[in-house]
Amino acid sequence: MLLSKAKFILVRALLVLLGLIVATVAIVGIRLFMGPISLGFIKPPIERALADSLPGYSATIEDFILTWSGWDNGLDFQVIEFSLKDSQGTEIARLPRVAVEFETAGLLEGRLAPDSLTIIGPELALLRREDGSMGFGVVATGEANYEAVLEQIIGLLLTKPQAGGLDRLKRVSVERAILTITDLTQGQDWRVTDANFEVSKTDTGIAVSLSGDLVSRDGISALNAGLSYDRRVDRTTINLKIDHVVPSAFQRNFGFWRNLEGIDIPITVSVNIVAGPQFFIEHVTFDLKLHQGRANRPDLFAQPLGLSSGHLVGELDRLAGKLTLHDYRLAFGNATMSGKGTIELADDGERYQIDLHLRNMPFATLARIWPITFKPFSRGWLARNVTNGVIRRLDGSFNLAPGFVPGDPLPSGTFSADLDFDGLEVHFLRPMPPISKGRGTGTFTEATLDMKIATAELADPANGMKIDIRDARVVLDRLNVKETHSGVVTAHASGDVSDLVYITTYEPLNVAKSYSIDPDLLGGTGEADIRVEFPLVQKLLFSDVDLDIRGKIRGFSTKILADSTEITEGNMDLIIDSEHLEAKGGIKIGGLVFEAFWSEKFVRGDDYGSNVRLQGRSTTPELSRALGFTVPFPGSIGIDLDMAGNGLNIEEGTGRLDLGDTIIGVDALSWSKGKGDAAQMDFSFTVVEEGIDITRFDVTSSALTARGAAGFGFSFTPRFIDLDVLKVGNNNLFASLEFGAGGSNISGHAGGTAIDFRPVIDTLFDESNSAAGFNIELDLQFDKAFAHGEVTFHDLVGLLRIEDSKLLDIHLTGLLPDESSFTISSIPEAQQTIVSLYTDNAGQLIRALGIFGGADGGTMSLTAKTDTSVESGATKGRVKISDFKVVESPGLAQVLNLASITGIRDIMSGGGISFERFDLGFSLYQGELRFENAVAMGPSVGLRMGGRLYDDLGKLEVKGTIIPAYTINTIIRSVPIVGDILTAGGQEGVFGIDFKMHGEVANPEISVNTASILAPGIIKGIFGNRSGNSLDENP
């Protein structure tokens, strides 16, 4: 019963308490809704509890209130204006508002034991000292005091709970705080705004969380961090994530990152840090996401580097001194770089082992990330001379051992890679066009860059030049030494010869300018294997280049000798090195086939730099077409020319013409050479402004020797001939001739110790030997002249003028063997030319001229006039000879023999038949000589005849009358009436013998009319032709 009553009382008490609580809650709720409720009466116990928990410090609060924090947090006890002072009374912390949660058990026991504190809106400071230790403080009076606040709070959280006070605290949090982070090791400051910070007690230690906006001079980054501390092993674990932090503002935070200045690439950092005693960082794992940005680090990259995105995953083991990149991927536009690697830290340096994989990397970008430890000049040379193109694939590795000093050359084995590339453009010798569209593979190490170019081209759109390149190789060597680096380029190039030569117009080669080569005048195609070795210097000279070219030229063509002669169908083998050029093969020059050899010395001394040799054999028709004039002898000529000069500017040379296979005849010299008879011409020449001077020529054969000099224009028209000696047969001559008007005007002098006039005389009237258009004026002087009939002239002096290949003027004097003189002259007058001849010994002169060899003595004069008013005008003249003898005349002797005039015949066979005079009138027209009433008168016989010589004077038709006892016949004819009757009134005597001669001049057919021997003139006048029988009739 008592128990039931107790239960009733307890139930009633509880109901009353509940009602009071409800009423109280309702009253308090209405009051809280109106604003916070001050609980100032609780201030003393709270201050005493704080003092007990913080020995050596004094704590005061302005108020203690109860406030409604919303349905999520409900009722909230808050301390207003918390102030903490040290033993000296210096305020070391001031908190504007602190929310307090009390331990329920403590409240029931009548104790105020806070188990959770929430600090709202404070200004906090986090310090990393130079020794690596940490300090935490609250900003008071504008300055932060780090007097072990963090240690005190952590100590409270780590202390075993006692009866009361703050040692019952389980959690301390900060909301909407401003946190200043200072790192004295790096001299850097950050601010975290709107920070939320919480420190809570765990079973093994404490846990810390932090979130907020990390504010630096480079921007705002989102920060989330978590920390756990295990007091059992004194180890701290931190999880940190910073979104879009700029490395230049976060450099070397963990001692491993040396210098991130200039790397303006936003990064999202996810880091897990494990630290041991005294917060020594032992292990870090990281996941970095790189965003679009730019890195400007001359010590790392040759040029500023733009990044599109990236991702790096790795870990740092500081105890092992090793950074491991499990994976890294960087994107530069469409290009990517990926790989993995390790960096080991050691007392003597760092060891790098990094794999590198590039895909679709523009070479310009690769040049920016070219390893900075390569000699800066080599990187600069690549950046300047290699542009465009894409590295389709590059797989390599970078290994660097400890002990390396930055700036020194890389040790052997540091770097190696192989790659595929496309569209590469290489600038080798500016301003030479670049090698473009390069495709191939390559490998490179710290010492050598070795690129193999399968195909490429060298093109200059400005002039249409294009050269194909294949199987090329570029080797840059000695990159790991401090001395000058060197490069070697090998390639197979092909293209038009004009394009290949056009390359040499650029500096430093400038071959075309040096050798006066115009690429536009060159034809044909060429191909060559090229090897070039050169130093990597900024200004490359040709003397610095080690060159080796071996090629072939097909269908080469150009023009030489003032563009008047063509070289065609040239097929040449070519060798070029740094000192000289050699080309040999077959070419055609003006249609003539030669084996050619061209040698060029690039380093010239006092002599010429170029040498060209041509060897070949051509027929005379081919030579005639090539030279532009007729070579006057059939057969073939062997040609050997050795020429020297500078480039294609031939300056001088020597040569030999093999004339053994030719047939040569010079009628004017009575000399001929049959095919197979040895003959050659050696000569030397120089090229002058007017053309070519043959400074020396020497012609030798079994019967002819000639030496002298000559000059020709570029079209091989003669300019001068100086003949020092010409020996052939009886001739020993010299001459000095000058040519004008393209070689058709000839002037000078000719002479010698001996000349054979016989062939000259024989061809004097042969018009077929003359070439129209020649004008000649010569002074003549010969010591001796051989003529027909064993007659020798001497002291022959004269002047010869020929106009349009016709004899215009001649004046010739000389002596016959008996010292008799003769004079021949030709004087031009208006529309006619007058020729005269006089001699004191007609017999010798006639015999010397080959006209008649049976005369002796006598005085002769000849006068002839040629009509020059018309083409091929007729010549009319008269010959008179007095007081001469005919000692030998086969024709006359035959006539006398046929006429049986033995007395006269005996006289001829004795001392000869004397004639007092001979008179012959003649006309010469178109190679035919006509004469009528030619009279020869002597005491023993008289002769009257008429007729013609024709067929170039090789045939004759003559009729005439021989009058025996001419003196008696003349006396009878003189008797009046009787003489007229007996002689029929003519000039013949009473007695006469008619004859006729026809056929070859050398052996004519002769007939005599014996019936006319005793027929007086009147009878012959009745039965015969008064003026003579027809030449076609028998006498």
PDB file of C-alpha atoms in Angstrom, residues 914-1004:
ATOM      1  CA  SER A 914     113.034  33.147-184.743  1.00  0.00           C
ATOM      2  CA  PHE A 915     110.067  35.492-184.721  1.00  0.00           C
ATOM      3  CA  GLU A 916     110.272  39.181-185.000  1.00  0.00           C
ATOM      4  CA  ARG A 917     106.894  39.808-183.489  1.00  0.00           C
ATOM      5  CA  PHE A 918     103.784  38.160-182.116  1.00  0.00           C
ATOM      6  CA  ASP A 919     100.463  39.957-181.887  1.00  0.00           C
ATOM      7  CA  LEU A 920      97.343  38.446-180.270  1.00  0.00           C
ATOM      8  CA  GLY A 921      94.047  40.137-179.528  1.00  0.00           C
ATOM      9  CA  PHE A 922      91.755  38.234-177.189  1.00  0.00           C
ATOM     10  CA  SER A 923      88.583  38.370-175.143  1.00  0.00           C
ATOM     11  CA  LEU A 924      87.900  36.459-171.921  1.00  0.00           C
ATOM     12  CA  TYR A 925      84.339  35.911-170.842  1.00  0.00           C
ATOM     13  CA  GLN A 926      82.913  33.391-168.396  1.00  0.00           C
ATOM     14  CA  GLY A 927      86.025  31.246-168.481  1.00  0.00           C
ATOM     15  CA  GLU A 928      86.345  31.166-172.275  1.00  0.00           C
ATOM     16  CA  LEU A 929      89.245  32.806-174.159  1.00  0.00           C
ATOM     17  CA  ARG A 930      88.625  33.789-177.811  1.00  0.00           C
ATOM     18  CA  PHE A 931      91.107  35.244-180.272  1.00  0.00           C
ATOM     19  CA  GLU A 932      91.196  36.046-184.030  1.00  0.00           C
ATOM     20  CA  ASN A 933      93.937  37.002-186.495  1.00  0.00           C
ATOM     21  CA  ALA A 934      96.739  36.146-184.119  1.00  0.00           C
ATOM     22  CA  VAL A 935      99.946  36.731-186.083  1.00  0.00           C
ATOM     23  CA  ALA A 936     103.485  35.543-185.511  1.00  0.00           C
ATOM     24  CA  MET A 937     106.062  36.713-188.032  1.00  0.00           C
ATOM     25  CA  GLY A 938     109.638  35.570-188.555  1.00  0.00           C
ATOM     26  CA  PRO A 939     112.204  35.212-191.335  1.00  0.00           C
ATOM     27  CA  SER A 940     111.615  31.473-191.716  1.00  0.00           C
ATOM     28  CA  VAL A 941     107.933  31.065-191.091  1.00  0.00           C
ATOM     29  CA  GLY A 942     104.802  33.005-190.442  1.00  0.00           C
ATOM     30  CA  LEU A 943     101.722  31.992-188.579  1.00  0.00           C
ATOM     31  CA  ARG A 944      98.192  33.249-188.609  1.00  0.00           C
ATOM     32  CA  MET A 945      95.432  31.662-186.494  1.00  0.00           C
ATOM     33  CA  GLY A 946      92.175  32.120-184.592  1.00  0.00           C
ATOM     34  CA  GLY A 947      89.993  30.104-182.235  1.00  0.00           C
ATOM     35  CA  ARG A 948      89.131  29.633-178.575  1.00  0.00           C
ATOM     36  CA  LEU A 949      90.183  27.985-175.322  1.00  0.00           C
ATOM     37  CA  TYR A 950      87.289  26.851-173.136  1.00  0.00           C
ATOM     38  CA  ASP A 951      86.101  24.392-170.517  1.00  0.00           C
ATOM     39  CA  ASP A 952      88.089  26.259-167.887  1.00  0.00           C
ATOM     40  CA  LEU A 953      90.854  26.533-170.542  1.00  0.00           C
ATOM     41  CA  GLY A 954      91.456  22.806-170.669  1.00  0.00           C
ATOM     42  CA  LYS A 955      90.244  22.421-174.273  1.00  0.00           C
ATOM     43  CA  LEU A 956      90.850  24.303-177.516  1.00  0.00           C
ATOM     44  CA  GLU A 957      89.570  24.783-181.044  1.00  0.00           C
ATOM     45  CA  VAL A 958      92.071  26.610-183.289  1.00  0.00           C
ATOM     46  CA  LYS A 959      92.560  26.921-187.068  1.00  0.00           C
ATOM     47  CA  GLY A 960      95.249  28.759-188.882  1.00  0.00           C
ATOM     48  CA  THR A 961      97.783  28.940-191.660  1.00  0.00           C
ATOM     49  CA  ILE A 962     101.504  28.367-191.628  1.00  0.00           C
ATOM     50  CA  ILE A 963     103.388  30.323-194.209  1.00  0.00           C
ATOM     51  CA  PRO A 964     106.827  28.891-194.998  1.00  0.00           C
ATOM     52  CA  ALA A 965     109.562  31.163-196.335  1.00  0.00           C
ATOM     53  CA  TYR A 966     107.628  34.015-194.857  1.00  0.00           C
ATOM     54  CA  THR A 967     110.134  36.636-195.993  1.00  0.00           C
ATOM     55  CA  ILE A 968     109.961  35.489-199.714  1.00  0.00           C
ATOM     56  CA  ASN A 969     106.157  35.317-199.504  1.00  0.00           C
ATOM     57  CA  THR A 970     106.107  38.804-198.141  1.00  0.00           C
ATOM     58  CA  ILE A 971     108.296  40.131-200.943  1.00  0.00           C
ATOM     59  CA  ILE A 972     106.054  38.575-203.636  1.00  0.00           C
ATOM     60  CA  ARG A 973     102.947  39.943-201.861  1.00  0.00           C
ATOM     61  CA  SER A 974     104.592  43.352-202.060  1.00  0.00           C
ATOM     62  CA  VAL A 975     104.830  43.320-205.878  1.00  0.00           C
ATOM     63  CA  PRO A 976     102.022  45.508-207.271  1.00  0.00           C
ATOM     64  CA  ILE A 977      99.135  43.716-209.040  1.00  0.00           C
ATOM     65  CA  VAL A 978     101.008  40.406-209.033  1.00  0.00           C
ATOM     66  CA  GLY A 979     101.038  40.215-205.267  1.00  0.00           C
ATOM     67  CA  ASP A 980      97.337  41.044-205.039  1.00  0.00           C
ATOM     68  CA  ILE A 981      96.448  38.413-207.629  1.00  0.00           C
ATOM     69  CA  LEU A 982      98.563  35.710-206.061  1.00  0.00           C
ATOM     70  CA  THR A 983      97.527  36.440-202.486  1.00  0.00           C
ATOM     71  CA  ALA A 984      93.894  37.268-203.342  1.00  0.00           C
ATOM     72  CA  GLY A 985      94.411  40.632-201.724  1.00  0.00           C
ATOM     73  CA  GLY A 986      94.939  39.173-198.231  1.00  0.00           C
ATOM     74  CA  GLN A 987      97.706  39.135-195.748  1.00  0.00           C
ATOM     75  CA  GLU A 988      98.834  35.620-196.536  1.00  0.00           C
ATOM     76  CA  GLY A 989     101.738  34.821-198.746  1.00  0.00           C
ATOM     77  CA  VAL A 990     101.681  33.128-202.041  1.00  0.00           C
ATOM     78  CA  PHE A 991     102.239  29.808-200.368  1.00  0.00           C
ATOM     79  CA  GLY A 992     100.524  28.663-197.123  1.00  0.00           C
ATOM     80  CA  ILE A 993      99.509  25.533-195.242  1.00  0.00           C
ATOM     81  CA  ASP A 994      96.157  25.418-193.451  1.00  0.00           C
ATOM     82  CA  PHE A 995      95.861  23.456-190.224  1.00  0.00           C
ATOM     83  CA  LYS A 996      93.385  22.800-187.477  1.00  0.00           C
ATOM     84  CA  MET A 997      93.823  21.894-183.759  1.00  0.00           C
ATOM     85  CA  HIS A 998      91.099  20.744-181.348  1.00  0.00           C
ATOM     86  CA  GLY A 999      90.647  18.686-178.197  1.00  0.00           C
ATOM     87  CA  GLU A1000      92.696  18.689-175.020  1.00  0.00           C
ATOM     88  CA  VAL A1001      95.200  21.481-174.720  1.00  0.00           C
ATOM     89  CA  ALA A1002      97.849  19.093-173.433  1.00  0.00           C
ATOM     90  CA  ASN A1003      97.394  16.668-176.375  1.00  0.00           C
ATOM     91  CA  PRO A1004      95.355  18.197-179.203  1.00  0.00           C
TER      92      PRO A1004
END
